[in-house]
PDB file of C-alpha atoms in Angstrom:
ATOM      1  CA  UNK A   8     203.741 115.552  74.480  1.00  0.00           C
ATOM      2  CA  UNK A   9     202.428 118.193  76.907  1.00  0.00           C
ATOM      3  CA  UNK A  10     199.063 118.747  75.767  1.00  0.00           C
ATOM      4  CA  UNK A  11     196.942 115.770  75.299  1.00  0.00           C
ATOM      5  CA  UNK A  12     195.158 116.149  72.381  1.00  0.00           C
ATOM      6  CA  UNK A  13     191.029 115.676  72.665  1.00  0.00           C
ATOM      7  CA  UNK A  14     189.283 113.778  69.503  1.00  0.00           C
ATOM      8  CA  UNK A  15     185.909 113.642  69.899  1.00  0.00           C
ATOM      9  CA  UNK A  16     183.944 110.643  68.905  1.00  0.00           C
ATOM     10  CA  UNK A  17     180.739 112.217  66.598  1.00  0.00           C
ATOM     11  CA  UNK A  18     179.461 108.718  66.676  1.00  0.00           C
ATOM     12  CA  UNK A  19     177.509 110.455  70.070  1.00  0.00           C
ATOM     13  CA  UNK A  20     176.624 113.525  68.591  1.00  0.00           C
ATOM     14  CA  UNK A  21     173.062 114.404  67.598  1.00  0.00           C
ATOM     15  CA  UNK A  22     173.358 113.898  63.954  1.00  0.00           C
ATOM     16  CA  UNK A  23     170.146 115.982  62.752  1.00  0.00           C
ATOM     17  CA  UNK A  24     172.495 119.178  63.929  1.00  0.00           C
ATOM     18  CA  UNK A  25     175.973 117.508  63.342  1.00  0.00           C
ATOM     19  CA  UNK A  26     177.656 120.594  61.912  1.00  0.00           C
ATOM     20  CA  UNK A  27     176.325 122.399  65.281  1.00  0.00           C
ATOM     21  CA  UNK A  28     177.776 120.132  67.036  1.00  0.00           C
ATOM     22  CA  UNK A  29     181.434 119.902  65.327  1.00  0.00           C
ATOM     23  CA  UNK A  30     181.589 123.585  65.613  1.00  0.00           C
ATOM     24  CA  UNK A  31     180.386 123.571  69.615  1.00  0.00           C
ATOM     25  CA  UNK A  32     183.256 121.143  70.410  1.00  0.00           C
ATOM     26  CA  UNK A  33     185.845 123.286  68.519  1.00  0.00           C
ATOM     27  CA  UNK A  34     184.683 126.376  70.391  1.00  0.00           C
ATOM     28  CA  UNK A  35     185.232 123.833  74.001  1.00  0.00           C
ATOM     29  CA  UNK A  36     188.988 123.576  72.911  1.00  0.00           C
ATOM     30  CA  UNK A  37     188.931 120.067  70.807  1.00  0.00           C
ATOM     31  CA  UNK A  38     191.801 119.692  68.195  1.00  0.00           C
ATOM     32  CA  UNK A  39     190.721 117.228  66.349  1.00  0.00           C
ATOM     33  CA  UNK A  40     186.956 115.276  65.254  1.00  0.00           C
ATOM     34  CA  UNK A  41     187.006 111.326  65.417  1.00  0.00           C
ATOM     35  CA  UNK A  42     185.287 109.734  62.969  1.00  0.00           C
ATOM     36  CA  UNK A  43     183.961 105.959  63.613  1.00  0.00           C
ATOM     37  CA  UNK A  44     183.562 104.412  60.497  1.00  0.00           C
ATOM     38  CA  UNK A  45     182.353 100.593  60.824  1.00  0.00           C
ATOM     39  CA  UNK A  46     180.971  98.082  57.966  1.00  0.00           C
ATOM     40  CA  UNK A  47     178.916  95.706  59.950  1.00  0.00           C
ATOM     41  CA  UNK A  48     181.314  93.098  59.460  1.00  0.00           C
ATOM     42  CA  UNK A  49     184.727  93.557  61.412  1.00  0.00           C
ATOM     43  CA  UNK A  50     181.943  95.182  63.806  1.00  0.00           C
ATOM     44  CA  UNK A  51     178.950  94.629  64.372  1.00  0.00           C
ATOM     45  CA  UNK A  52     177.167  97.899  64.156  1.00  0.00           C
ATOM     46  CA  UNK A  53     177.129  99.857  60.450  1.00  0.00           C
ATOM     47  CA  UNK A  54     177.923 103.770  60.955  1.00  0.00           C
ATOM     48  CA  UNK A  55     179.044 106.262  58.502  1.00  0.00           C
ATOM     49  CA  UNK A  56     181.228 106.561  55.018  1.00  0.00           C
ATOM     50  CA  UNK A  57     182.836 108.364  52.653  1.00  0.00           C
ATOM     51  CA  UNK A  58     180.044 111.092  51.936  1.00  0.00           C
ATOM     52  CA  UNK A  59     179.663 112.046  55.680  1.00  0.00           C
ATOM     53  CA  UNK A  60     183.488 112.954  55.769  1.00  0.00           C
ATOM     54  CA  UNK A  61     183.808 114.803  52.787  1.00  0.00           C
ATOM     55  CA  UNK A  62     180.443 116.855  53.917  1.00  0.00           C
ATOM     56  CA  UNK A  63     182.475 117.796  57.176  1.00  0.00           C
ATOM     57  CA  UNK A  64     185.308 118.262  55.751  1.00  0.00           C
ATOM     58  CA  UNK A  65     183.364 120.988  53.234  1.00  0.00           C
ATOM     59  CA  UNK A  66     182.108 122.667  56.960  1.00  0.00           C
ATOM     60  CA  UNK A  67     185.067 122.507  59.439  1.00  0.00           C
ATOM     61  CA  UNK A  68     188.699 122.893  58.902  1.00  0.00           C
ATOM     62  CA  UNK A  69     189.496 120.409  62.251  1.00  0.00           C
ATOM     63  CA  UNK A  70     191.449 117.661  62.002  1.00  0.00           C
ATOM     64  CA  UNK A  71     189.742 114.508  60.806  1.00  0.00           C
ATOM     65  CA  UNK A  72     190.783 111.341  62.661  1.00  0.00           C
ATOM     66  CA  UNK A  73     189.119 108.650  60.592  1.00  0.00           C
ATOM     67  CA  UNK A  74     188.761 104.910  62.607  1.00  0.00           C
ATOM     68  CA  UNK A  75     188.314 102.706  60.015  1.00  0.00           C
ATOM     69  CA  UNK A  76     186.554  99.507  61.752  1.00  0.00           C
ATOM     70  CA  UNK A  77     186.175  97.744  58.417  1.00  0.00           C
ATOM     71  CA  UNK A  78     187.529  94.586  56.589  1.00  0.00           C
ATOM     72  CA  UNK A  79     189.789  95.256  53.718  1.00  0.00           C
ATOM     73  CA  UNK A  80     190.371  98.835  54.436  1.00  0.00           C
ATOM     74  CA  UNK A  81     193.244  99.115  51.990  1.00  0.00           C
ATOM     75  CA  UNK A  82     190.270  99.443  49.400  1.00  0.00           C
ATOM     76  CA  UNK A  83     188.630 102.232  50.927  1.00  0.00           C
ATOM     77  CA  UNK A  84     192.047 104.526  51.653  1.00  0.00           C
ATOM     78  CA  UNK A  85     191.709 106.162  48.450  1.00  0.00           C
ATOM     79  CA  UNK A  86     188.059 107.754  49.182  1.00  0.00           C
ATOM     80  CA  UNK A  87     188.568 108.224  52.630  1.00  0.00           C
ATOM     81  CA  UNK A  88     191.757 110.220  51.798  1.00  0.00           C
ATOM     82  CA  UNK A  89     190.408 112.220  49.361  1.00  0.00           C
ATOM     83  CA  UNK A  90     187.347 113.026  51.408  1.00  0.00           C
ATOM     84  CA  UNK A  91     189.100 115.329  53.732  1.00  0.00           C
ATOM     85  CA  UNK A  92     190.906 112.703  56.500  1.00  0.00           C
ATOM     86  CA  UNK A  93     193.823 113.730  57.821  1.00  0.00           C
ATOM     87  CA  UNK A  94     194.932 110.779  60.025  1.00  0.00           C
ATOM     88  CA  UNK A  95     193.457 107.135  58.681  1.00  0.00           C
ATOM     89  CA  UNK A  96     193.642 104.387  61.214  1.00  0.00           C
ATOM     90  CA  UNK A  97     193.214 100.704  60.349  1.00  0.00           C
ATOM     91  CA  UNK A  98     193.040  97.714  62.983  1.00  0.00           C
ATOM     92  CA  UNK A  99     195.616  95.291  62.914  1.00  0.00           C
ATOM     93  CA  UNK A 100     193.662  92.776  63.050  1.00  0.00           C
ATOM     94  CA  UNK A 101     191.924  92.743  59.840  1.00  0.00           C
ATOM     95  CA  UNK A 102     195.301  92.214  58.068  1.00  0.00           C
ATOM     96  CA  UNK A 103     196.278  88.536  57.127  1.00  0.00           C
ATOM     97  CA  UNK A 104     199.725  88.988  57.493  1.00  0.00           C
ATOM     98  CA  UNK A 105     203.074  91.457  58.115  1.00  0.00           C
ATOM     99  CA  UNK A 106     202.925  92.209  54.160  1.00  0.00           C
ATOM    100  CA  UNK A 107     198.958  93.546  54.260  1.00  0.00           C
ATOM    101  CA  UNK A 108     199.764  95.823  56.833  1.00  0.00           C
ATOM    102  CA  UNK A 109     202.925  97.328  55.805  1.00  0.00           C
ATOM    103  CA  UNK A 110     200.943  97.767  51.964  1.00  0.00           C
ATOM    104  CA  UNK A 111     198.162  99.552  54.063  1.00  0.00           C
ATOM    105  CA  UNK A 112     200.348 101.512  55.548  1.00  0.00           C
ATOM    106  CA  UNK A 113     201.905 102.601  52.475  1.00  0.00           C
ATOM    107  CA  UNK A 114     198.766 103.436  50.763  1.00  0.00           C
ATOM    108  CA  UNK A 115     197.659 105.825  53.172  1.00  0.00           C
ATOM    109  CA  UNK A 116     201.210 107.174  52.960  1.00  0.00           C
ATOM    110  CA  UNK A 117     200.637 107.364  49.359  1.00  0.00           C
ATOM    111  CA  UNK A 118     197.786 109.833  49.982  1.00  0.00           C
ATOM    112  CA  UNK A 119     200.277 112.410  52.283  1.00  0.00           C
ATOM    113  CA  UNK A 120     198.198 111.287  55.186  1.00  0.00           C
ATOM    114  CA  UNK A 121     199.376 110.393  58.648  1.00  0.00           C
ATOM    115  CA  UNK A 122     198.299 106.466  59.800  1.00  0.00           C
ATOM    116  CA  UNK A 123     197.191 104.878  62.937  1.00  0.00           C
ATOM    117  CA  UNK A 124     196.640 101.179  63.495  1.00  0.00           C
ATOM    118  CA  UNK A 125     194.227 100.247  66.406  1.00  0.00           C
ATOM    119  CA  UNK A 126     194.415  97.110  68.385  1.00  0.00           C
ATOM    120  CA  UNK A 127     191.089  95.615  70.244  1.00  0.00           C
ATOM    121  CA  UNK A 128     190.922  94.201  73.538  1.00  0.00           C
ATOM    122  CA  UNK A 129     192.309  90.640  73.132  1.00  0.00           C
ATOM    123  CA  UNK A 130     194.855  91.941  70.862  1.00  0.00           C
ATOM    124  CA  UNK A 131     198.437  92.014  73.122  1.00  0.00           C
ATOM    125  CA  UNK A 132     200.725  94.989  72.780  1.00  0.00           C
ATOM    126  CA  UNK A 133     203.376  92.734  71.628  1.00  0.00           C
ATOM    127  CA  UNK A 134     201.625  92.670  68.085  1.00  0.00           C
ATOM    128  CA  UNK A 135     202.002  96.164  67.575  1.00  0.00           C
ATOM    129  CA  UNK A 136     205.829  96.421  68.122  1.00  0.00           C
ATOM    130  CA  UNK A 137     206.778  96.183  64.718  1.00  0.00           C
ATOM    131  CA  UNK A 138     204.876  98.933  62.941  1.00  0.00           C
ATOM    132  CA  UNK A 139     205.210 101.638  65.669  1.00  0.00           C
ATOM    133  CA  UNK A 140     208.033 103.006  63.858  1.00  0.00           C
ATOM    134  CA  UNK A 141     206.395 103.174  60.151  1.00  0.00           C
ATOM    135  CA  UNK A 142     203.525 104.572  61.892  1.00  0.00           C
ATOM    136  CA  UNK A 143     202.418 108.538  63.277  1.00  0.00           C
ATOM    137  CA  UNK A 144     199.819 106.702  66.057  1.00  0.00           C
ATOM    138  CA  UNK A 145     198.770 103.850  67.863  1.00  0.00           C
ATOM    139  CA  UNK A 146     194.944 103.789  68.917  1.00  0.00           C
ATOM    140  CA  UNK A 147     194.990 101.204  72.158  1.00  0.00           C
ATOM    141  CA  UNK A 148     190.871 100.164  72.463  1.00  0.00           C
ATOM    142  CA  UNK A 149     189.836 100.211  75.736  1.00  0.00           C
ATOM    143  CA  UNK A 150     186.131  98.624  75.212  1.00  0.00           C
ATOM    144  CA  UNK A 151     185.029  96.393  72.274  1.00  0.00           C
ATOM    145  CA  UNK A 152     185.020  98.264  68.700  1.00  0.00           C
ATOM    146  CA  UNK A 153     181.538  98.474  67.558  1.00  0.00           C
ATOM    147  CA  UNK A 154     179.010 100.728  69.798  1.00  0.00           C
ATOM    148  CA  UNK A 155     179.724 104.155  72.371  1.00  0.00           C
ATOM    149  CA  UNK A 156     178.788 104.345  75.991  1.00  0.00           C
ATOM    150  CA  UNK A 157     180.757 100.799  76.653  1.00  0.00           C
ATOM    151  CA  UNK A 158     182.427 100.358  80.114  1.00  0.00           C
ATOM    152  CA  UNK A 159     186.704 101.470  80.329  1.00  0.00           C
ATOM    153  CA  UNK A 160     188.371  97.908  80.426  1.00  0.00           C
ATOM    154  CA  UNK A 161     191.122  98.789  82.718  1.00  0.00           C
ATOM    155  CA  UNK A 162     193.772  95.902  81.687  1.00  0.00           C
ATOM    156  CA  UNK A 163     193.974  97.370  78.476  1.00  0.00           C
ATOM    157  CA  UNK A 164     194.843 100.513  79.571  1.00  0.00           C
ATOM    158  CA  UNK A 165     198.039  98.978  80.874  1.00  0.00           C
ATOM    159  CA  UNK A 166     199.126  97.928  76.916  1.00  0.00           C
ATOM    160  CA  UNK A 167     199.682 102.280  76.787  1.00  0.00           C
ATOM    161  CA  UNK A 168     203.326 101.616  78.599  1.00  0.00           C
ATOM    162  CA  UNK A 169     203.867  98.787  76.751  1.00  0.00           C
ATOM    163  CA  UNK A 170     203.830 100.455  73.530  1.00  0.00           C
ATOM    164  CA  UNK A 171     205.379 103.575  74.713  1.00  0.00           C
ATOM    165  CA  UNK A 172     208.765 101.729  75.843  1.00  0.00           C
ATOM    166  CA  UNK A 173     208.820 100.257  72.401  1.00  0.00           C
ATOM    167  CA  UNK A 174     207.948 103.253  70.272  1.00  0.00           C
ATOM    168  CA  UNK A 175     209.909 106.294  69.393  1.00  0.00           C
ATOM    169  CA  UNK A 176     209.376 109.455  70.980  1.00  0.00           C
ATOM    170  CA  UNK A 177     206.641 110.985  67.985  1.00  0.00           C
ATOM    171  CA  UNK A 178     203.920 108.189  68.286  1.00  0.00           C
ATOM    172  CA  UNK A 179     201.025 109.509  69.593  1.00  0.00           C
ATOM    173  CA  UNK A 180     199.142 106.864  71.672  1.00  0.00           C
ATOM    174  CA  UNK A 181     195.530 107.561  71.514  1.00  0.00           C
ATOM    175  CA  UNK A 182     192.912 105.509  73.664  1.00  0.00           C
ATOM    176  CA  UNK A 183     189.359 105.104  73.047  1.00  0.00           C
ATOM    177  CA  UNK A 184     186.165 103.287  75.003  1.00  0.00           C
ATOM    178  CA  UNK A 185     184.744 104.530  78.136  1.00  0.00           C
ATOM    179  CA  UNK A 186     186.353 107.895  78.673  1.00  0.00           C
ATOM    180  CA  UNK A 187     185.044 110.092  81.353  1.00  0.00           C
ATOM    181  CA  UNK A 188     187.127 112.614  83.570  1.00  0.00           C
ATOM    182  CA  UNK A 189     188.524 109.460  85.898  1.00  0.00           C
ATOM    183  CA  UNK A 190     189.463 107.267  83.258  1.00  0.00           C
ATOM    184  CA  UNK A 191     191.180 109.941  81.452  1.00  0.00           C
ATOM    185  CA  UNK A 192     193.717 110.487  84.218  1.00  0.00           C
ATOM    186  CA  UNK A 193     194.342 106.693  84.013  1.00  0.00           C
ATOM    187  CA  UNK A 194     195.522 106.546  80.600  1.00  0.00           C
ATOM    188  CA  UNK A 195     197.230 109.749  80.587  1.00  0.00           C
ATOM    189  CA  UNK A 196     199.518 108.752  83.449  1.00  0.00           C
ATOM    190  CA  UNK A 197     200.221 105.239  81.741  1.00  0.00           C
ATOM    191  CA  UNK A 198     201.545 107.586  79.236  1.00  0.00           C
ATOM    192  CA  UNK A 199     198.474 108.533  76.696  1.00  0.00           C
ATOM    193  CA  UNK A 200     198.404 111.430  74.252  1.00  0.00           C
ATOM    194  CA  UNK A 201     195.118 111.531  73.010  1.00  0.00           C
ATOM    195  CA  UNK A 202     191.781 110.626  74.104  1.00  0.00           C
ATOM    196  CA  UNK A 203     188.215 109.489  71.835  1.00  0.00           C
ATOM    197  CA  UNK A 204     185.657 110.399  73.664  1.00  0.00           C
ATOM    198  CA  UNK A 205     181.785 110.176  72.274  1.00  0.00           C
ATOM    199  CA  UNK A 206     179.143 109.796  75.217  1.00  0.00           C
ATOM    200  CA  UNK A 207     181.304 112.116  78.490  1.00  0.00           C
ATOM    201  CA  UNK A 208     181.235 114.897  75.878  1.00  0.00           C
ATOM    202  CA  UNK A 209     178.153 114.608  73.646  1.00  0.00           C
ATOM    203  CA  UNK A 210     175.929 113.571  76.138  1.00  0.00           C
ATOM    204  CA  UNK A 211     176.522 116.159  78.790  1.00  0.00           C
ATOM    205  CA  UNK A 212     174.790 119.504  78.672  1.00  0.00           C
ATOM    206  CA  UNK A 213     178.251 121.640  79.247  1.00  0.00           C
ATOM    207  CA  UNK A 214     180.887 120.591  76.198  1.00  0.00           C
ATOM    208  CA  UNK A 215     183.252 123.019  77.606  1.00  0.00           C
ATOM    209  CA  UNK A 216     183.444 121.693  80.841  1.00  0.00           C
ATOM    210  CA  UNK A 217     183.973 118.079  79.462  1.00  0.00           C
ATOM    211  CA  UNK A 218     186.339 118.868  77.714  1.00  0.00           C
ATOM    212  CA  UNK A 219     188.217 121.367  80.059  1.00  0.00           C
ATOM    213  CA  UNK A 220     187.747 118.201  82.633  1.00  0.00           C
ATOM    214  CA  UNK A 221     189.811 115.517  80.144  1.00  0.00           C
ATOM    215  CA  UNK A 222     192.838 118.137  79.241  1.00  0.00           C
ATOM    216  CA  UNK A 223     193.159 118.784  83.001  1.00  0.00           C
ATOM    217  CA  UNK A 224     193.676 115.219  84.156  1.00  0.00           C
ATOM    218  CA  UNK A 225     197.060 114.594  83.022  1.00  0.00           C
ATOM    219  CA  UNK A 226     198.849 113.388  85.428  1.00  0.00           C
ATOM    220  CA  UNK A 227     202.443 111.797  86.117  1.00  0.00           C
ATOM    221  CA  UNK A 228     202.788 108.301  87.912  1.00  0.00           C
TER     222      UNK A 228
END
């Protein structure tokens, strides 16, 4: 993939304006909107649901790339889908077995939406390896799911080869926690395609330049 593709994280953005700020990022050159949706439970931090989707999807045409941080999200595919996601990704480890993830999987599928599964921290590449090929992409956390503004762990930056050696040429590998203009050109030189990033984008006073910072860091090792 040539371009990397920029998703950021509204769980920064100033929510009293957030259709102000979804449109502000599209105009900086951002493809797609991440959406961080967490129960409390799998996390420990509650965010947004269903209704906050479906009101963006009613206000921006963008591509939705819904995180679902939740237990049992083979439950909540159904709503999400029909909200407006376009991309639903699940973690890995919230599923009890090979079986729950390949029926998640298919549910989403069920829904013509494209499917993610995200692995935390202490979760080793290896445990991914089997899905990559049932699956569109691979989110690789690089800080502890739960709260933005987190500091990049840079060992798990180095699961992004790992995967890409074992995947087919489509995946998109998409990291998230602690991206800023350095640790973008980290990632995307291990071999990254996307990057979530909340606080380097939201919490600057220059989107454009942010943004214009993380799709000029590719690099090649």
């Amino acid at each position: 993939m040539e371009k990397v593709i920029i998703s950021p994280s509204i769980l920064s953005a100033d929510f009293m304006n957030l259709e102000s700020e979804i449109q502000e990022v599209r105009k900086a050159g951002a493809e797609w909107l991440h959406i961080d949706v967490m129960d409390g439970h799998f996390v420990p931090n509650i965010t947004i649901g269903v209704p906050v989707v479906k009101s963006i999807r009613q206000k921006s045409d963008m591509f939705l790339d819904t995180h679902l941080m939740i237990e049992n999200p083979i439950g909540y595919i159904e709503p999400f889908a029909n909200a407006g996601s376009d991309l639903i990704t699940f973690h890995l480890e919230v599923c009890k077995n090979k079986s729950e993830v390949l029926d998640t999987i298919s549910e989403i599928r069920k829904f013509g939406k494209k499917v993610g599964i995200s692995i935390k921290p202490n979760t080793e590449a290896k445990e991914i390896f089997p899905y990559l090929n049932d699956i569109d992409l691979c989110l690789v956390m690089t800080v502890e799911p739960g709260f933005g503004g987190q500091e990049f762990m840079h060992d798990c930056a180095m699961k992004i080869p790992e995967i890409k050696k074992n995947s087919n040429s489509n995946l998109i590998i998409q990291v998230d926690g602690g991206i800023n203009n350095l640790t973008a050109k980290i990632c995307t030189a291990l071999g990254a395609d996307s990057l979530v990033a909340g606080s380097y984008i939201y919490h600057s006073n220059n989107y454009s330049l942010m943004i214009e910072n993380l799709l000029n860091n590719r690099r090649e090792l």
